[in-house]
Short mmCIF file of C-alpha atoms in Angstrom, two decimals:
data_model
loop_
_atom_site.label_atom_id
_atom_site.label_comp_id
_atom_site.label_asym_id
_atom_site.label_seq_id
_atom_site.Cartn_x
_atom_site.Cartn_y
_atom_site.Cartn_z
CA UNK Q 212 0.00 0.00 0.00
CA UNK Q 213 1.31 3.19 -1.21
CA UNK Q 214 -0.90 5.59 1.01
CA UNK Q 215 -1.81 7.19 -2.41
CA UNK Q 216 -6.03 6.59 -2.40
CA UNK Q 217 -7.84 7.28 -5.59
CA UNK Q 218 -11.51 7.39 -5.83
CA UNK Q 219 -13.76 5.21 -7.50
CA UNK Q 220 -11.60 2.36 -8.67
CA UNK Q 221 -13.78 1.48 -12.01
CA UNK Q 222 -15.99 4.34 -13.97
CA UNK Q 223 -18.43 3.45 -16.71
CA UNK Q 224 -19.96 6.15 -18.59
CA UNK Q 225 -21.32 7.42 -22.01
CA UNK Q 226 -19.27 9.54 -24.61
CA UNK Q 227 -20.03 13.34 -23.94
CA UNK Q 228 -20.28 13.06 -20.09
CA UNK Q 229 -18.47 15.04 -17.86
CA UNK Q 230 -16.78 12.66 -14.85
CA UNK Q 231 -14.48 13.90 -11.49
CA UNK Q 232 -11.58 11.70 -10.20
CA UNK Q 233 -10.05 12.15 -7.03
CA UNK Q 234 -6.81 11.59 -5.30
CA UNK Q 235 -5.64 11.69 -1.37
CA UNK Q 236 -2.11 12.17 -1.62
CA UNK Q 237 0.47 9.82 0.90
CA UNK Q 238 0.56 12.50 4.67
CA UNK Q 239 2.95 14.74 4.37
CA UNK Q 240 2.82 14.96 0.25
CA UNK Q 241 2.71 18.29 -0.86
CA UNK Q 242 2.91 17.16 -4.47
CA UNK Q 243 0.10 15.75 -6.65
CA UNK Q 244 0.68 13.93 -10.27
CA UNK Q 245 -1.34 12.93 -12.42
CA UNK Q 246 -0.90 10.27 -15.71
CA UNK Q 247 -3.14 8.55 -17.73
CA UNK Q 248 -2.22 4.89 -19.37
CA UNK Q 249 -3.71 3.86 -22.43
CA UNK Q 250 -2.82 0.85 -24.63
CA UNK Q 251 -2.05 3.15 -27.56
CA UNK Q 252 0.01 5.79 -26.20
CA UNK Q 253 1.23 4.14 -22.98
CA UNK Q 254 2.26 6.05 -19.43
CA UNK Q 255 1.95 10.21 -20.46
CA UNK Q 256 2.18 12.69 -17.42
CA UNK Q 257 -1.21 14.83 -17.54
CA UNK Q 258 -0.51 17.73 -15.17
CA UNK Q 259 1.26 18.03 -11.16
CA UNK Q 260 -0.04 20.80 -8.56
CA UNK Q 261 2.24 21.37 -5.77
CA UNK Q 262 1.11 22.85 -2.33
CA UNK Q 263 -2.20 24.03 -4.14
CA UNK Q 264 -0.57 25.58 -7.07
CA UNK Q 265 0.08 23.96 -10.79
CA UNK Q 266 3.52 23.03 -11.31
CA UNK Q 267 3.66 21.44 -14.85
CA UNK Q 268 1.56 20.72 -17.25
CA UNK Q 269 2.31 17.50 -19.46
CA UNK Q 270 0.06 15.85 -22.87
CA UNK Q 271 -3.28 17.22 -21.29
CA UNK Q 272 -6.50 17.97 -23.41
CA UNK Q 273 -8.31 21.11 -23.30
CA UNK Q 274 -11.70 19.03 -21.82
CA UNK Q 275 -9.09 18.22 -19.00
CA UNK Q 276 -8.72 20.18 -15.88
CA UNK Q 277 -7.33 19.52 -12.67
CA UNK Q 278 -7.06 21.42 -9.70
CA UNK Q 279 -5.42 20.69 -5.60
CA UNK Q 280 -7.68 21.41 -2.79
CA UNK Q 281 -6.82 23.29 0.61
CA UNK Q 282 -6.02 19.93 2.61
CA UNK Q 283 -4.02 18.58 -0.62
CA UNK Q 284 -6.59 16.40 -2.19
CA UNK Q 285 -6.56 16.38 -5.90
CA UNK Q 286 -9.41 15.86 -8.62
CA UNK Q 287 -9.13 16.02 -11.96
CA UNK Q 288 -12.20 16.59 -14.35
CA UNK Q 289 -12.86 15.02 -18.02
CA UNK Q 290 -15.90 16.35 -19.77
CA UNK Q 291 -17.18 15.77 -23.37
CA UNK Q 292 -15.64 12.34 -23.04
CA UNK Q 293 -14.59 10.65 -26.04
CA UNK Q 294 -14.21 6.55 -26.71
CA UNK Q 295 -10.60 7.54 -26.70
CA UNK Q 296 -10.70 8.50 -23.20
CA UNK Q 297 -11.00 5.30 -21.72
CA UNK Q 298 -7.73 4.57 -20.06
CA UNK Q 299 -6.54 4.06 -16.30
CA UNK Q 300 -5.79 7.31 -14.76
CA UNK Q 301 -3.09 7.04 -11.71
CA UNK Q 302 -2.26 9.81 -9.19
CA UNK Q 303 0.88 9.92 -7.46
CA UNK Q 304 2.34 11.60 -4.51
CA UNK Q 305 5.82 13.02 -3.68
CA UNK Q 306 7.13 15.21 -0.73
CA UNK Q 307 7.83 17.70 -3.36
CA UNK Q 308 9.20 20.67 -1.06
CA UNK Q 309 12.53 20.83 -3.17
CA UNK Q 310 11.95 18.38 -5.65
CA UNK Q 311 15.40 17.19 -6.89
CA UNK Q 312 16.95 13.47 -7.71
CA UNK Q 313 15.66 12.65 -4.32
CA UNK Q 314 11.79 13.33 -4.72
CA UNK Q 315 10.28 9.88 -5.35
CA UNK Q 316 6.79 9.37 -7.01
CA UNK Q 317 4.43 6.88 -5.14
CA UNK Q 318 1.56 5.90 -6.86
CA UNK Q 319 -2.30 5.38 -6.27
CA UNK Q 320 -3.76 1.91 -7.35
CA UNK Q 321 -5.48 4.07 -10.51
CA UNK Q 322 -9.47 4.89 -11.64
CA UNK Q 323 -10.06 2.90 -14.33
CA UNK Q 324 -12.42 4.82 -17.06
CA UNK Q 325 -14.45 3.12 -19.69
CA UNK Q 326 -16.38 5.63 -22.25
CA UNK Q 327 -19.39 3.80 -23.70
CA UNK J 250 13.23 15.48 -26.00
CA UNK J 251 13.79 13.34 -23.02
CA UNK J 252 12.33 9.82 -23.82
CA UNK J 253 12.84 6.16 -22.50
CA UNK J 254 13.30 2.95 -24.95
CA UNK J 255 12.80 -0.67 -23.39
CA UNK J 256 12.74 -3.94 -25.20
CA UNK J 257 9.55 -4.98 -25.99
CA UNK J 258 8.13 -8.02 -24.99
CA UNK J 259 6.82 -10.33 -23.85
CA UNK J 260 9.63 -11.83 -21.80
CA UNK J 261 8.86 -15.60 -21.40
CA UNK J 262 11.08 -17.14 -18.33
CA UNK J 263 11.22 -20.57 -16.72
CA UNK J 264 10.87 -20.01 -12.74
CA UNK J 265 15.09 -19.48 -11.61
CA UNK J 266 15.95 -18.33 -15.10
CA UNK J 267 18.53 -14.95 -15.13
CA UNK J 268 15.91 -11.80 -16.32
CA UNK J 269 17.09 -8.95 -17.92
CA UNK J 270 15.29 -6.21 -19.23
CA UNK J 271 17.23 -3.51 -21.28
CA UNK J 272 16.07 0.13 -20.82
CA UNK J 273 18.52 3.06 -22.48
CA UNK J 274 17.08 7.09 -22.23
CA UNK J 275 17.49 10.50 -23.37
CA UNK J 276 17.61 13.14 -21.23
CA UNK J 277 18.33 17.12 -21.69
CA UNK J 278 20.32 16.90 -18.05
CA UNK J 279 21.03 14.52 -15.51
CA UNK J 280 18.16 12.35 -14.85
CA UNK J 281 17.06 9.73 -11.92
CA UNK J 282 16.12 6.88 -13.11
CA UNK J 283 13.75 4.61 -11.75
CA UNK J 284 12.13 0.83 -12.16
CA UNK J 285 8.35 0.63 -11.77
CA UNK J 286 6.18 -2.59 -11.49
CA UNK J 287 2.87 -3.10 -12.38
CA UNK J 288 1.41 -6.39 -11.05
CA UNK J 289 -1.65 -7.47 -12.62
CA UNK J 290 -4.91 -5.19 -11.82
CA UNK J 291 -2.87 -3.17 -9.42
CA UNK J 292 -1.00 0.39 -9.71
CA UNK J 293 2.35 0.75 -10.24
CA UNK J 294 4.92 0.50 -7.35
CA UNK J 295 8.19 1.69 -7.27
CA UNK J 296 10.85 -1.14 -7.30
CA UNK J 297 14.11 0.61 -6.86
CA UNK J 298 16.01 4.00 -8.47
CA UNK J 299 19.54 5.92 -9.16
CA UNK J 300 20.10 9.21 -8.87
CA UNK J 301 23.55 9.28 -10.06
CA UNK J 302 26.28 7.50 -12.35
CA UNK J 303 27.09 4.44 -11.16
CA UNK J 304 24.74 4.28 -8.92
CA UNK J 305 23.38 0.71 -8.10
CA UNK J 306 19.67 0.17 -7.06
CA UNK J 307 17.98 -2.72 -5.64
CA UNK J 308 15.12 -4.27 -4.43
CA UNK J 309 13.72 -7.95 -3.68
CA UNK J 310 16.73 -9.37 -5.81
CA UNK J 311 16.03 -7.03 -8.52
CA UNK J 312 19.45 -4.88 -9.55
CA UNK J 313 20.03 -1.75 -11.66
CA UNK J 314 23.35 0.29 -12.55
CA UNK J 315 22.91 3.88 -13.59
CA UNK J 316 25.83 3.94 -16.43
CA UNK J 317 25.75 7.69 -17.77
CA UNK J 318 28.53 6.49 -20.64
CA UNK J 319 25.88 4.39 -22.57
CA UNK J 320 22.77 6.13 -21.12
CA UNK J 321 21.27 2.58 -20.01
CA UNK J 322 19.55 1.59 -16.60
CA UNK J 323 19.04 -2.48 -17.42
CA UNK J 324 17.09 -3.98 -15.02
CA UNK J 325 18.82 -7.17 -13.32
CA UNK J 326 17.58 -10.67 -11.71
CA UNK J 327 19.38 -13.81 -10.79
CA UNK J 328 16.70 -16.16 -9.88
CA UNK J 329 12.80 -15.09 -11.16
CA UNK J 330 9.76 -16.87 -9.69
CA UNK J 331 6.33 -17.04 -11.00
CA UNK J 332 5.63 -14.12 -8.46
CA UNK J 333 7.74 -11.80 -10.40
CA UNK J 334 5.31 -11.56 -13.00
CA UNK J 335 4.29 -8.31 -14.01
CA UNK J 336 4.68 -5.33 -16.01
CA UNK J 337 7.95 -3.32 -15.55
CA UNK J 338 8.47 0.22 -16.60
CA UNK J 339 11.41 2.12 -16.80
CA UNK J 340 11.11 5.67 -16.15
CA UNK J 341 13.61 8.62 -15.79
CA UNK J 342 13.04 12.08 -13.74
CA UNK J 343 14.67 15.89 -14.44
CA UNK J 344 14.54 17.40 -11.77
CA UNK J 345 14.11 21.52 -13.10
CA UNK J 346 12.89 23.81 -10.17
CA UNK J 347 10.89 21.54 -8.75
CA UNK J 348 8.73 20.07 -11.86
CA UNK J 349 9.87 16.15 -11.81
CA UNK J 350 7.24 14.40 -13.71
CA UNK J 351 8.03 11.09 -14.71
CA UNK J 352 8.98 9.89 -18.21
CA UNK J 353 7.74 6.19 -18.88
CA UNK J 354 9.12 3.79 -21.00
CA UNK J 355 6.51 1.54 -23.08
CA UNK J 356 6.39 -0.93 -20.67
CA UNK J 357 7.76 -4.76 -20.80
CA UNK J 358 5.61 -7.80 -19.51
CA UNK J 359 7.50 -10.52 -18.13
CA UNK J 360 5.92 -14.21 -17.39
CA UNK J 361 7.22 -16.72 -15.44
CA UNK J 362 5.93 -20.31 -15.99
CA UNK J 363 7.00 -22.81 -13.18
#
């Protein structure tokens, strides 16, 4: 166990919905990742917030927003889903303060979406 | 661009067989690189990392030896069981003010058959 939580574990909905993932980083975590895996293009960073704020942004679509919450919870939102959405979506955690060599990634055990 | 190449698979192994998974990167900088593993249905844990040349990382008989002069992180086991099987991901890390996203490799599933 990681101490990454992500909320729900399976999704099922219909193209052009709008859906909200969340993510409870590991205590003490100030940063928040997020990545999607697909079969096509693999592992691609989405975006990271640190302490609240967004850090870097990575292969996210415009339908795609994230944001990090006072108490450093983390939800990112997909709307006018497409078939091509459906993918596992992980969040990971890392201390984050200085980043650096040092600042290891722990992951979540993922959300997995399904677009009908 | 910085980017991560691993040999494709699937790896087939008898149970004891020596594993090795090749992973070479590019990288703008000085990266930390990293070994993920993805057991089936479950997220990805982190199985051991270098930060530096040389560097050796290891974990649960798993080894890996940062070697800057051919840009290659090759992931290292004596003895596999049928346990080991999973998805392993090679990943590297720049670390530039703070933003340290990962950068994934494709991914290489290895099976071991007893």
């Amino acid at each position: 166990d990681s101490g990454v939580t992500q909320t729900p574990k399976h999704l099922i909905t219909a193209t052009g919905q709008r859906v909200t993932l969340r993510c409870s980083p590991r205590s003490g975590d100030l940063s928040v990742y997020w990545y999607q895996q697909s079969l096509d293009q693999g592992l691609q960073f989405l975006i990271q917030y640190y302490n609240g704020e967004e850090r870097a942004k990575g292969n996210i679509l415009e339908r795609f927003s994230a944001q990090q919450f006072p108490d450093l919870h983390s939800e990112l939102n997909l709307s006018s889903l497409e078939l091509g959405d459906s993918a596992l979506y992980f969040c990971a955690s890392s201390v984050g303060q200085r980043g650096g060599p040092t600042d290891t990634q722990y992951f979540g055990p993922g959300t997995r979406l399904t677009v009908l | 661009g910085n980017s991560v190449t691993q040999m494709e698979g699937p790896v087939t192994l008898s149970e004891e067989a020596f594993l090795t998974i090749n992973c070479t990167y590019t990288a703008t900088g000085y990266p930390s690189l990293f070994w993920y593993v993805q057991y089936p249905g479950e997220g990805l844990q982190l199985l051991l990392k270098a930060t530096k040349a040389d560097d050796k990382g290891s974990n649960k008989g798993f080894e890996a030896t940062y070697r800057k002069e051919t840009t290659s992180f090759h992931l290292e086991k004596g003895s596999v069981q049928v346990s080991d099987s999973a998805v392993y991901f090679c990943a590297l890390a720049l670390w530039n003010s703070g933003n340290t996203p990962l950068v994934f490799g494709k991914g290489t599933r290895l099976s071991v058959i007893a």
